Coordinates of C-alpha atoms in Angstrom, one line a residue:
X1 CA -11.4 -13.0 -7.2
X2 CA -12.4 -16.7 -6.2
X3 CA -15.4 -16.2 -8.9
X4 CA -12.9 -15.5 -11.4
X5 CA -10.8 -18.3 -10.5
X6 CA -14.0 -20.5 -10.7
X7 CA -14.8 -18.9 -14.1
X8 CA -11.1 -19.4 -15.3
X9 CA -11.3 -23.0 -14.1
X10 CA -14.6 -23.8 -16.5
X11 CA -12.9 -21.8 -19.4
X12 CA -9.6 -23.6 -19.8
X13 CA -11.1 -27.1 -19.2
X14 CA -13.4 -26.4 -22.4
X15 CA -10.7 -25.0 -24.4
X16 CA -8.2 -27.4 -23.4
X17 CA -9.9 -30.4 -23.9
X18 CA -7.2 -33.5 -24.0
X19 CA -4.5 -31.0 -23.7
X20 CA -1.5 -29.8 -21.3
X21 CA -3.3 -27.6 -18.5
X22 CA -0.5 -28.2 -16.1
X23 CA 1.5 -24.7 -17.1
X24 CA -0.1 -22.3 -19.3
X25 CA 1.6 -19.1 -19.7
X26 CA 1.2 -15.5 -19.9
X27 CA 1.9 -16.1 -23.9
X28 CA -0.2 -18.7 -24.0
X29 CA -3.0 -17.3 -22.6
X30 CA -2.9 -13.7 -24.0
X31 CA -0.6 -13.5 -26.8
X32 CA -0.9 -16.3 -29.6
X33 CA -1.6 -16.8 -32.0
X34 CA -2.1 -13.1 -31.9
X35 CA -3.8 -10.9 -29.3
X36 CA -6.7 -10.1 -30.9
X37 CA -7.0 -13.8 -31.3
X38 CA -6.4 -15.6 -28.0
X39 CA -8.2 -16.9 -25.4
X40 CA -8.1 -13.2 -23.4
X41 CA -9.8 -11.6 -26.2
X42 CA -12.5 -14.7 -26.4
X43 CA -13.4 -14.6 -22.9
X44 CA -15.7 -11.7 -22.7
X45 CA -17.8 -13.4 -25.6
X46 CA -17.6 -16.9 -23.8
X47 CA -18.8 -15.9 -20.4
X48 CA -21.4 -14.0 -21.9
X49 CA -22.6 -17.2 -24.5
X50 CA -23.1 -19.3 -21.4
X51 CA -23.9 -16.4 -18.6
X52 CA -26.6 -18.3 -17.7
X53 CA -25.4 -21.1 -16.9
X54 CA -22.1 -19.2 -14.9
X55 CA -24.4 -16.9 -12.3
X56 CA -26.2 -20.6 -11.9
X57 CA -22.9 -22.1 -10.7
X58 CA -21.8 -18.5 -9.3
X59 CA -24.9 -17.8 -7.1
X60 CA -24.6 -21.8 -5.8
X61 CA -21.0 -20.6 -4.1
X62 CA -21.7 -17.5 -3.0
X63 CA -22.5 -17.6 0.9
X64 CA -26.0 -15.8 1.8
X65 CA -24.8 -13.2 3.4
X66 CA -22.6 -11.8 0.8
X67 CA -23.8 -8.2 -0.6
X68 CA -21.9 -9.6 -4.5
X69 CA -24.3 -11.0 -6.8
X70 CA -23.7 -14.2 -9.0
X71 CA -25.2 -11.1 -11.9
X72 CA -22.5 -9.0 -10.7
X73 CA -20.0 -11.3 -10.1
X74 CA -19.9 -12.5 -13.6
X75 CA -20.7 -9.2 -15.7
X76 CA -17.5 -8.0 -13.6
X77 CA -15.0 -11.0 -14.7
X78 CA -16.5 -10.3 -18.5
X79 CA -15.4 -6.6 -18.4
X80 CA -12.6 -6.8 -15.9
X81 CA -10.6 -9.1 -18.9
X82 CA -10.3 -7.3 -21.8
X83 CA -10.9 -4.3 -22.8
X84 CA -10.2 -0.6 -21.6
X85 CA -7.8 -0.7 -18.1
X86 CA -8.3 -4.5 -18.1
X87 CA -5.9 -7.0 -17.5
X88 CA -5.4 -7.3 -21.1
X89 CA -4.9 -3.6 -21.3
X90 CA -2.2 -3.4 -18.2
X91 CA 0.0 -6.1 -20.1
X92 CA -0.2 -4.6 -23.3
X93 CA 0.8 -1.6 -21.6
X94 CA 3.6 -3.6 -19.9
X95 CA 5.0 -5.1 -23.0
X96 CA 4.5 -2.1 -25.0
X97 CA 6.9 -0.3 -22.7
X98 CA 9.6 -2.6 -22.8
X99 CA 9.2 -2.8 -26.5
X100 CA 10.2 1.0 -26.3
X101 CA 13.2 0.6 -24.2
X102 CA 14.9 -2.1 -26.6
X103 CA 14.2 -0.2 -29.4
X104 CA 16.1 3.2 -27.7
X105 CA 18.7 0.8 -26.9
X106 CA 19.1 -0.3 -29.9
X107 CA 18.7 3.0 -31.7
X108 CA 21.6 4.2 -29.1
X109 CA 23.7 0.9 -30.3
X110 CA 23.9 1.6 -34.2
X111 CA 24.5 5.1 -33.3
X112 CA 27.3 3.7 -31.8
X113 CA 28.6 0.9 -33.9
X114 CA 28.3 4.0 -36.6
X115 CA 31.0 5.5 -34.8
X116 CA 33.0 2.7 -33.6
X117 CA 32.6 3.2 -29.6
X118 CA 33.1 -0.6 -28.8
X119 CA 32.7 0.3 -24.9
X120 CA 29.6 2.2 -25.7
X121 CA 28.2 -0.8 -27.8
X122 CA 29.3 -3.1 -25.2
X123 CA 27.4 -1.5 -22.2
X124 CA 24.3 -0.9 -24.9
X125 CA 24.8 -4.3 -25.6
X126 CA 24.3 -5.5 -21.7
X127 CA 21.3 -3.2 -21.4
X128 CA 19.5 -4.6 -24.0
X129 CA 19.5 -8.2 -23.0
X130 CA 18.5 -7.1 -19.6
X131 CA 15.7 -5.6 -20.8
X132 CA 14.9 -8.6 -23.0
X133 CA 14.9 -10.7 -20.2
X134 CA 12.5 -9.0 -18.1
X135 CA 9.9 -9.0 -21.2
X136 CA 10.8 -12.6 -21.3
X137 CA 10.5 -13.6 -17.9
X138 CA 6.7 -11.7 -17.7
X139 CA 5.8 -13.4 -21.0
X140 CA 6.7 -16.7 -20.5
X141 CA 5.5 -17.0 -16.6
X142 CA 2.6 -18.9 -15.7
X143 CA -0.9 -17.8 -16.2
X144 CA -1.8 -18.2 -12.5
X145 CA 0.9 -16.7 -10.8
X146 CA 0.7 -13.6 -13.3
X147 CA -3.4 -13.0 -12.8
X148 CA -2.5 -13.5 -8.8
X149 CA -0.4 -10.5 -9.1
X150 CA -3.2 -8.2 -11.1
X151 CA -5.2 -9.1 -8.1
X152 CA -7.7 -11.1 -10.8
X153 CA -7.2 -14.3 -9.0
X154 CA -7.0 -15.0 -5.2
X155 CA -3.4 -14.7 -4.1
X156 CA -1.7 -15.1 -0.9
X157 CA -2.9 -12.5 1.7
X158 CA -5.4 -11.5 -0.8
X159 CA -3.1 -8.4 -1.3
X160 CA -4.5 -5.4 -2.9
X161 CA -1.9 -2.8 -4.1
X162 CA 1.4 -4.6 -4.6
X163 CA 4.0 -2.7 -5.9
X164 CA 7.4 -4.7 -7.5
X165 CA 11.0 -3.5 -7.4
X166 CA 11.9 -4.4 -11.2
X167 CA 15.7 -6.3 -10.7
X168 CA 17.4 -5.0 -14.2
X169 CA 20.5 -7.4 -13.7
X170 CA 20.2 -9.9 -16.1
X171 CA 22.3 -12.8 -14.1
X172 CA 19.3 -12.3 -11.3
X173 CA 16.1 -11.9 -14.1
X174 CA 14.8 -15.5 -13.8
X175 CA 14.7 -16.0 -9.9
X176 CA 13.9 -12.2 -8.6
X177 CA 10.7 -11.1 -8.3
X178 CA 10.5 -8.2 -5.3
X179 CA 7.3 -7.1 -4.3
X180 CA 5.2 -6.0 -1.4
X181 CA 2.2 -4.4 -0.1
X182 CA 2.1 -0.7 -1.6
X183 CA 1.9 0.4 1.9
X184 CA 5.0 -0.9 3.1
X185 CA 7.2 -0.6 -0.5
X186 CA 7.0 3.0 -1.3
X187 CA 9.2 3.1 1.7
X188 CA 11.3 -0.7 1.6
X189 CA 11.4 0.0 -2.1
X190 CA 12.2 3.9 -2.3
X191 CA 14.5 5.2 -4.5
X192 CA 17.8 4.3 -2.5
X193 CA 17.0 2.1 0.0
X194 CA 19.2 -1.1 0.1
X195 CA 17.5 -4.8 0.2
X196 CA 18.9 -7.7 0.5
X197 CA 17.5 -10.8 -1.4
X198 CA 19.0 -14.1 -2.0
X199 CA 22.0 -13.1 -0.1
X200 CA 22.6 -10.4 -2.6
X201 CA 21.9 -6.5 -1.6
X202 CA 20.3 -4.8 -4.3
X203 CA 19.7 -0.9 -4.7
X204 CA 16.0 0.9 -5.8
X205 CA 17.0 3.9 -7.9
X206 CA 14.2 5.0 -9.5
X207 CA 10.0 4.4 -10.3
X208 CA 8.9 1.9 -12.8
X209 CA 6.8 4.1 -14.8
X210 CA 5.1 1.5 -16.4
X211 CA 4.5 3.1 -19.8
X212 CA 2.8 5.6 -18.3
X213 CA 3.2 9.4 -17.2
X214 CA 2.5 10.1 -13.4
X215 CA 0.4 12.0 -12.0
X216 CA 1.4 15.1 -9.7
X217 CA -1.2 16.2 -7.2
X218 CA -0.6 18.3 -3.8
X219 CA -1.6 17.4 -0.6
X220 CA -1.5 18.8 3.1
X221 CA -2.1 17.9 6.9
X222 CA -3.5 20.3 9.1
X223 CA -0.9 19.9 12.1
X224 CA -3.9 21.1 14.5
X225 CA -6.8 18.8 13.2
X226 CA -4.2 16.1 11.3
X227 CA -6.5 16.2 8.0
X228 CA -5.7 15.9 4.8
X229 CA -6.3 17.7 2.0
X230 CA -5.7 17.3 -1.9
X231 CA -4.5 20.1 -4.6
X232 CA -4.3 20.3 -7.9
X233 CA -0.5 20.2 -9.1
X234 CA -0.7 24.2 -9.2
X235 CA -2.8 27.2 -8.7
X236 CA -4.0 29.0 -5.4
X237 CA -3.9 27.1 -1.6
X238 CA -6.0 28.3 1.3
X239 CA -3.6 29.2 4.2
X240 CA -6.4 28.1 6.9
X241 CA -7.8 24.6 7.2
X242 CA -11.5 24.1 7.8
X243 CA -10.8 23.4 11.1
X244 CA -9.8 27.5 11.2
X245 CA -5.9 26.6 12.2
X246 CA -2.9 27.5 9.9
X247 CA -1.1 24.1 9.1
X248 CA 2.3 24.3 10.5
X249 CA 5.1 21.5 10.5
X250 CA 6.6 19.8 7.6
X251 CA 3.8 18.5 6.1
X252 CA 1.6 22.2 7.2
X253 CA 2.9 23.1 3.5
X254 CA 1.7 21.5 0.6
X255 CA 3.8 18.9 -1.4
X256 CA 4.1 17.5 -4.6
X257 CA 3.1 14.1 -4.7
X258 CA 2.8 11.2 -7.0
X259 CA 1.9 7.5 -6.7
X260 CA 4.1 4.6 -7.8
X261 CA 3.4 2.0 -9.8
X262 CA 6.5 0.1 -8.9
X263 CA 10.5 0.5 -8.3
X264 CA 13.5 -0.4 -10.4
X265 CA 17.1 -1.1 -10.1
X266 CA 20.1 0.2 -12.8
X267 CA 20.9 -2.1 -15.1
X268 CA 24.8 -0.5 -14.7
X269 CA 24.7 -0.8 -11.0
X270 CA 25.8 -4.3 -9.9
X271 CA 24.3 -6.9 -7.4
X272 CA 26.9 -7.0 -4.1
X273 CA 27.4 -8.7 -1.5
X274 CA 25.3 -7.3 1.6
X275 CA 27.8 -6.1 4.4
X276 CA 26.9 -6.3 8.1
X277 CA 24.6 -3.7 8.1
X278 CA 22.5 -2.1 5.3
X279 CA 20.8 1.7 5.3
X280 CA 17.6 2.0 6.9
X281 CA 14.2 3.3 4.2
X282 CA 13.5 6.6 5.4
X283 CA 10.0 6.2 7.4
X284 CA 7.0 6.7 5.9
X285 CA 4.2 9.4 7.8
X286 CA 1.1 8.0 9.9
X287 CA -1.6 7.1 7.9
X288 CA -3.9 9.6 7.4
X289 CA -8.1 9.0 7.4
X290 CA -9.0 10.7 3.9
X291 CA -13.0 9.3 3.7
X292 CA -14.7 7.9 6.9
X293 CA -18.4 7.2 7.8
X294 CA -21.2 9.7 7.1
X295 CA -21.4 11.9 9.7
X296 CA -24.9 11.2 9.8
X297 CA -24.7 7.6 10.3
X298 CA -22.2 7.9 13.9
X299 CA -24.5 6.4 16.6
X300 CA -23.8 6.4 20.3
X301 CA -22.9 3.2 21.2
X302 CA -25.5 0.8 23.0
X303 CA -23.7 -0.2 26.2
X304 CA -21.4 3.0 26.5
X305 CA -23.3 6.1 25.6
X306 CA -20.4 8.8 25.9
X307 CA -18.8 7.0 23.0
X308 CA -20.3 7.4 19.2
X309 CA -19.0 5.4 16.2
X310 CA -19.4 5.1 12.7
X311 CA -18.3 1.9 10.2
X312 CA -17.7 1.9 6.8
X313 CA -16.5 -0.7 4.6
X314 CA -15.3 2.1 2.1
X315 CA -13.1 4.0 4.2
X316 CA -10.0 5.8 1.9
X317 CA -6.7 6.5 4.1
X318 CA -3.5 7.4 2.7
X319 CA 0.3 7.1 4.1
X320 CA 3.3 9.2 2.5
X321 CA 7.1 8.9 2.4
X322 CA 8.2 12.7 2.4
X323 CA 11.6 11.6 2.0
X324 CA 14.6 11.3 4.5
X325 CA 14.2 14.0 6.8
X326 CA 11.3 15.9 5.1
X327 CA 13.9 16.0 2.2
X328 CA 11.3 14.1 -1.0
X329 CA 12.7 12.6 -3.8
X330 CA 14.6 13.7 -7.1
X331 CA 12.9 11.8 -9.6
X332 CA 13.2 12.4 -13.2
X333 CA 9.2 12.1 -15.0
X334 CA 10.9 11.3 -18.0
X335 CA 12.4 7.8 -17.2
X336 CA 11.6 7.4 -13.2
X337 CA 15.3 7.4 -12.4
X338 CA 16.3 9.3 -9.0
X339 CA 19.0 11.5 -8.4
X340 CA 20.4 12.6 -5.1
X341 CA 20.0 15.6 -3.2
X342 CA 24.0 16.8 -4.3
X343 CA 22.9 16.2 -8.4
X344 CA 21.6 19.5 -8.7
X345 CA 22.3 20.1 -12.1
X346 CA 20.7 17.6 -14.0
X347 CA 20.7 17.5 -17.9
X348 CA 21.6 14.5 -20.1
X349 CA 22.0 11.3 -18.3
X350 CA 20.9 7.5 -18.6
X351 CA 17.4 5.8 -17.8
X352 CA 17.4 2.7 -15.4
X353 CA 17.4 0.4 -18.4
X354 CA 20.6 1.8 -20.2
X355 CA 19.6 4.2 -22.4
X356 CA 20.0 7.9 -23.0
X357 CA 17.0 10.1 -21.4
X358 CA 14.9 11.9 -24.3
X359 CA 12.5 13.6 -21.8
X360 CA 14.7 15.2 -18.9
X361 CA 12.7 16.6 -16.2
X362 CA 13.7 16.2 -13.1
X363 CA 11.7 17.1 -9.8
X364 CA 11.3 16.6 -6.2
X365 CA 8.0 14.9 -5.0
X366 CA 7.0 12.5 -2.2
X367 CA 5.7 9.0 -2.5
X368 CA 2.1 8.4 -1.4
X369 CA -0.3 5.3 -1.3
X370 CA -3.8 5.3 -1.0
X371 CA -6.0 2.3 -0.2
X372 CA -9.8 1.2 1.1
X373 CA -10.8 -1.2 3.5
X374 CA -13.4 -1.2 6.4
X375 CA -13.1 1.8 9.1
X376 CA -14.2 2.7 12.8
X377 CA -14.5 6.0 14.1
X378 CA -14.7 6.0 17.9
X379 CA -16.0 9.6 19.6
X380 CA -15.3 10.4 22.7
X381 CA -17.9 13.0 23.6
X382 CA -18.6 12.3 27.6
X383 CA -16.5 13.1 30.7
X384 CA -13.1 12.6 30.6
X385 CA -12.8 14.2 27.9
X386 CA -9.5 13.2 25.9
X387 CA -6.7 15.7 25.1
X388 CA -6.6 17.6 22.2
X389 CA -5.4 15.6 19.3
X390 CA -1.9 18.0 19.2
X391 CA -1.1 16.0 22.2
X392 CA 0.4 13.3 20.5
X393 CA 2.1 11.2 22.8
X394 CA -1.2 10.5 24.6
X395 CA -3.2 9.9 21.1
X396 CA -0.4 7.2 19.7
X397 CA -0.1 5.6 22.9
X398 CA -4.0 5.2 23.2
X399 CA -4.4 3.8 19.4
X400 CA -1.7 1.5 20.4
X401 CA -3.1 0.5 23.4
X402 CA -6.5 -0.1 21.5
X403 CA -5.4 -1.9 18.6
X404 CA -3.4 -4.5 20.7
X405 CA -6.1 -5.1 23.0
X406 CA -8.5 -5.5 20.3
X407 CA -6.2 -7.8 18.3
X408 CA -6.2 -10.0 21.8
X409 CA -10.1 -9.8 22.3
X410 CA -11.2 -10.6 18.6
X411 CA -8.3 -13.3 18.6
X412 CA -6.1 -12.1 15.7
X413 CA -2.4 -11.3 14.9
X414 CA -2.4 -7.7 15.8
X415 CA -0.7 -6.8 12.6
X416 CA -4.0 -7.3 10.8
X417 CA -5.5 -4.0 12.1
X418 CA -4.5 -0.9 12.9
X419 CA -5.6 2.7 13.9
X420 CA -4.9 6.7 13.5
X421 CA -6.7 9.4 14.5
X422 CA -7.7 13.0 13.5
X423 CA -10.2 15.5 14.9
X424 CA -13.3 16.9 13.3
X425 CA -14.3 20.8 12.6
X426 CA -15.4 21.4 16.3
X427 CA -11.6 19.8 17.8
X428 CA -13.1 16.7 19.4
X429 CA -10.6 13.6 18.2
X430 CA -11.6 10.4 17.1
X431 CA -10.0 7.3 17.1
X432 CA -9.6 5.3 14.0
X433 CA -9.2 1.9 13.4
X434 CA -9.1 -0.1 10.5
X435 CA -8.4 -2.9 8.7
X436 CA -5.2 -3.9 7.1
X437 CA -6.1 -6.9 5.3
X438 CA -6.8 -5.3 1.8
X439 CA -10.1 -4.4 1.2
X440 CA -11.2 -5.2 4.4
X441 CA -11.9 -8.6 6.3
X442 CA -14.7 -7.3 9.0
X443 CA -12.2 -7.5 11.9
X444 CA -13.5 -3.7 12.7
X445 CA -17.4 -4.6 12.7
X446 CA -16.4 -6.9 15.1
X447 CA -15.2 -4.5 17.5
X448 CA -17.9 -2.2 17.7
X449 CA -19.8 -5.5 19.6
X450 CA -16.6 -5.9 21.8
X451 CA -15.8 -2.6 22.9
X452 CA -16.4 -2.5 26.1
X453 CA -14.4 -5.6 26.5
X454 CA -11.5 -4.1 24.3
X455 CA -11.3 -0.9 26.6
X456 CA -10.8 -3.2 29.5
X457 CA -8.1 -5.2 28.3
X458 CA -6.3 -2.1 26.7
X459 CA -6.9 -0.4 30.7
X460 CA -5.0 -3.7 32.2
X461 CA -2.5 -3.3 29.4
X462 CA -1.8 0.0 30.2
X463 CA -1.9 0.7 34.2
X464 CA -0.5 -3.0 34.9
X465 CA 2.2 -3.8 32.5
X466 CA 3.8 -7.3 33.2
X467 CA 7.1 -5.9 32.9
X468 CA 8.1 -5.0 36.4
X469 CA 11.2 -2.3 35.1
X470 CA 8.5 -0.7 33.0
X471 CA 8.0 3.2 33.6
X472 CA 4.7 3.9 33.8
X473 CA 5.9 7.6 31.7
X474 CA 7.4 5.1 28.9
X475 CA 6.4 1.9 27.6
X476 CA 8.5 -1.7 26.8
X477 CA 7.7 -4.8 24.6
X478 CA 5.4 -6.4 27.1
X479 CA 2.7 -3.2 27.0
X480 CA 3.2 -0.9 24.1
X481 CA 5.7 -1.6 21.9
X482 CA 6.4 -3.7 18.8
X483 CA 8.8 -3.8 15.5
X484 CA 5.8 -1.9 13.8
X485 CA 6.1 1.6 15.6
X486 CA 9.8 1.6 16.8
X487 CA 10.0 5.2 15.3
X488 CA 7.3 6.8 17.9
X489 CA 8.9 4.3 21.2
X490 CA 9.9 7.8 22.7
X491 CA 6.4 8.9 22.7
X492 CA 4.7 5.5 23.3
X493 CA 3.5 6.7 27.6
X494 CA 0.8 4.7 28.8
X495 CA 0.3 5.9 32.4
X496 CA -1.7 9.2 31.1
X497 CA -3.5 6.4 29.0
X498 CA -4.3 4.5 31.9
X499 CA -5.5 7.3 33.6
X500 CA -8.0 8.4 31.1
X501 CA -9.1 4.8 30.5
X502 CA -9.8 4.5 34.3
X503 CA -12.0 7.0 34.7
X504 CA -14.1 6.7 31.4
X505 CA -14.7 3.1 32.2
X506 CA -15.3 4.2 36.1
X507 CA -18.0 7.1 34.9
X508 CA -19.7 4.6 32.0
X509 CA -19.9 1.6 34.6
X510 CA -22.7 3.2 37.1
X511 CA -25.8 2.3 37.1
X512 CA -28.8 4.5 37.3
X513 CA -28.1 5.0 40.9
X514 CA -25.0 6.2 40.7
X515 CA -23.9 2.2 41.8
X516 CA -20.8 1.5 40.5
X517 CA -20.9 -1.8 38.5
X518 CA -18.9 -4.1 36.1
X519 CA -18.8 -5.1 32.7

C-alpha cells in the first residue's frame, strides 16, 4: 500500500500538471470523461510505459529486509487497478448496484402514480433519494479517503477487512460513514444490534449485498479437539472428527454460514434518539486456528526444550457470530434484509432501500469472518503436562495470562495480539497466538525470542495478583480481566494457571545437575 501511494503520487503530479490536486474525487478519478477513458483505465498502461523507471524509485524505498520486490511491488499496483476484481471492478460493482435499486424504485413508483397511490408514491419517492444519495456521496468523495477504504492506499491502522454499515436515511447520508474491522462488525453491525453515532441510535437490519450473491458454505468445531472444518452448502457430513471424537455442543453440528460484505439500515426505519441504555450485539465465538505452521517446521525451542513452536506469517483463523443464543440470523439472499425469529412466514415484503423484493428467499445462517496474519503455535510436550483442551477455564485463563504478559514484555498495547488454542490428532493442546494488526506486524516472531521472559511475567501475573481481594479461583482487572473478554470473566481462574506455570518453569530451570537455576 505505501508503494501504491508512492506510485499514485508520481501519476497525478504528471497528469495534473498546473492543475487543482488538492481534492480529486472518486468521479474524477474513475469515471469521466467515461470509464473506459479515465485515468483508472490509463494507469495500468502508464506504470507499465515507465516500469523502469518506478521499481528504480520503488526498490530505493523498500527497506532490505523486506521479502516484496520493487518487480513485484509494481506489476501488483498495475493489475491490482483495473481490471478483473480490481478496484475499478469493486466500484463498478458498487455503482452498478445502486443503479439497480433506483431503477426498482422507480419501476415501483410509475406503477404507482399509474394507480394513483399518493402514499405509496410518496414513500417510493423517499426511497429513491436515499438511494441517490448514497451513490452520490461514494461518487463524489475524495480519491484518497475512497482507495484507503479498498485497502489500496495505507489507511489508519492499516485495516484489512473493514466492513460498513450503509446509513439509508437521507438526512444522515453526507456525515455517516460506519465502519469497522470485519472482526469486530459482523457482531457491532449484525442485523439488529443498535449503535449509536452522532448522538443518534441507529439500527443494522440487513447485509449489504453489494451487487453480489453470497456464498453459503458449512462449517463445524470439534467440541473435543476445537477444530474447524468447512462443508460444502449440502451433501453428506462425517459424524466423527479426525481427532476420532463426535462434535457435540452448539457449534458440534454443522451451520450454514456466509460472509458479509457489509450492513445496512432501512431506509423506512427512522434515526432516534439513543435512550439510557441500548441492546447489547450478541457475542461472537472464539476465534478459531483454521491454517497454522507446517507441522514439519515446529522446532523445540532453544532455551526451553519441553516447549515446540511453529510461526507463520500466513496463518488463516476465523471467528463466527451464531446468532443470539445459538439462534443465527433470518436473512433474505434476495435483498440482505433480516427478519426476526417470530416472522416465520415470509413472502412479499420490502428491501432495505424501499423497494418490493423480486427474489424472496429467506434463510437462517451465521455470520463468519476470516482473516490472515502471523501465527505462533506453542507445544507443551514435557512434564506438567497441561489439561486437556476440554478443560476450558484453565486454557482461556492461560492464553490470557500469556497474551498480557507478552503485550508487557514486547512493550505493546495488549490489544494488538491475541491467542486461542486447539489440540492436534494425538490430544496434546497448543497455544496460539497471533497477531491482530491486519496482515501481521511481527509482534509474534518477537515472542518466540522472549518466551522465557513472557512465561515469567505471565507466572507473577498469575500467582501474585496486585489486587489484595482477588480469589486466587477467580480473576479481577488487575490480573486477568479486561473489556475484551468480559463474556468468559466466570471462567477467567488463574491459581490452576499459576500452578502449572510454576512447575514447568521449576522443571525447565535445572541445570544438568539437577541445580535449580534462573532465567
Amino acid at each position: 500500500r505505501h508503494v501504491n501511494s508512492h506510485l499514485l503520487g508520481k501519476f497525478l503530479l504528471e497528469k495534473h500538471k498546473g492543475g487543482d490536486n488538492e481534492r480529486i474525487t472518486v468521479r474524477d478519478f474513475f469515471l469521466e470523461p467515461s470509464p473506459a477513458e479515465s485515468h483508472a483505465a490509463s494507469w495500468s498502461g502508464s506504470v507499465e510505459t515507465n516500469r523502469a523507471k518506478l521499481e528504480d524509485s520503488v526498490a530505493r524505498m523498500l527497506p532490505a529486509e523486506c521479502p516484496l520486490t520493487a518487480e513485484e511491488a509494481v506489476a501488483s499496483s498495475a493489475r491490482s487497478m483495473n481490471g478483473e476484481s480490481s478496484v475499478a471492478a469493486r466500484l463498478a460493482d458498487r455503482l452498478s448496484e445502486f443503479d439497480q435499486q433506483k431503477k426498482e424504485i422507480t419501476d415501483q413508483m410509475q406503477q404507482a402514480i399509474a394507480v394513483v397511490n399518493p402514499e405509496e408514491i410518496q414513500r417510493l419517492a423517499v426511497a429513491l433519494k436515499s438511494v441517490t444519495s448514497l451513490q452520490a456521496q461514494l461518487v463524489d468523495g475524495t480519491l484518497i479517503d475512497f482507495l484507503a477504504g479498498e485497502h489500496w492506499v495505507p489507511g489508519y491502522a492499516f485495516p484489512q477487512d473493514i466492513v460498513r454499515l450503509l446509513v439509508r436515511h437521507d438526512r444522515f447520508t453526507d456525515k455517516m460513514r460506519l465502519e469497522r474491522d470485519g472482526e469486530i462488525g459482523i457482531s457491532e453491525y449484525a442485523p439488529g444490534a443498535e449503535i449509536i453515532a452522532d448522538g443518534w441510535l441507529f439500527r443494522s437490519r440487513g447485509i449489504d449485498l453489494q451487487h453480489k450473491e453470497l456464498e453459503r458454505k458449512r462449517y463445524r468445531v470439534c467440541s473435543q479437539c476445537r477444530r474447524v472444518t468447512f462443508f460444502a452448502e449440502s451433501g453428506a457430513v462425517p459424524a466423527a472428527c479426525e481427532c476420532g471424537a463426535y462434535p457435540g455442543g452448539h457449534l458440534g453440528k454443522p451451520r450454514i454460514y456466509v460472509r458479509p460484505a457489509g450492513f445496512t439500515t432501512r431506509v423506512d426505519e427512522p434515526a432516534e434518539e439513543p435512550n439510557l441504555f441500548r441492546l447489547k450485539p450478541p457475542p461472537t465465538s472464539e476465534v478459531f486456528l483454521v491454517q497454522g505452521a507446517s507441522p514439519d517446521t515446529f522446532t523445540p525451542h532453544p532455551e526451553l526444550p519441553s516447549i515446540q513452536f511453529g510461526y507463520t506469517s500466513t496463518g488463516k483463523l476465523f471467528r463466527a457470530n451464531p446468532g443470539r443464543k445459538y439462534g443465527q440470523f433470518r436473512i433474505c439472499m434476495g435483498c440482505g434484509r433480516s427478519f426476526e425469529k417470530n416472522e416465520r412466514k415470509v413472502s412479499a415484503h420490502k428491501t432495505p432501500w424501499g423497494s418490493g423484493c423480486k427474489k424472496v428467499q429467506v434463510m437462517a445462517t451465521d455470520l463468519a469472518f476470516e482473516f490472515e496474519t502471523d501465527t505462533l503455535q506453542l507445544r507443551f510436550l514435557g512434564h506438567p503436562a497441561p489439561p486437556p483442551v476440554t478443560q476450558e477455564a484453565f486454557w482461556l485463563s492461560l492464553q490470557t495470562a500469556l497474551v498480557a504478559a507478552a503485550a508487557e514484555v514486547l512493550s505493546i498495547p495488549a490489544r494488538d495480539i491475541d491467542a486461542t488454542y486447539r489440540g492436534d490428532q494425538t490430544g496434546i493442546g497448543e497455544l496460539v497466538i497471533y497477531d491482530r494488526v491486519p496482515g501481521g506486524a511481527g509482534y509474534v516472531d518477537r515472542i518466540v525470542a522472549e518466551l522465557p521472559r513472557v512465561l515469567q511475567v505471565a507466572l507473577k501475573r498469575t500467582k501474585e495478583c496486585s489486587n489484595p481481594l482477588c480469589d486466587a479461583q477467580g480473576s479481577c482487572y488487575a490480573c486477568l480481566r479486561s473489556y475484551r473478554n468480559q463474556f468468559k470473566w466466570d471462567q477467567l481462574r488463574r491459581g490452576p494457571v499459576a500452578e502449572w506455570l510454576e512447575q514447568l518453569l521449576l522443571i525447565e530451570n535445572r541445570d544438568a545437575d539437577g541445580a535449580r537455576v534462573h532465567l
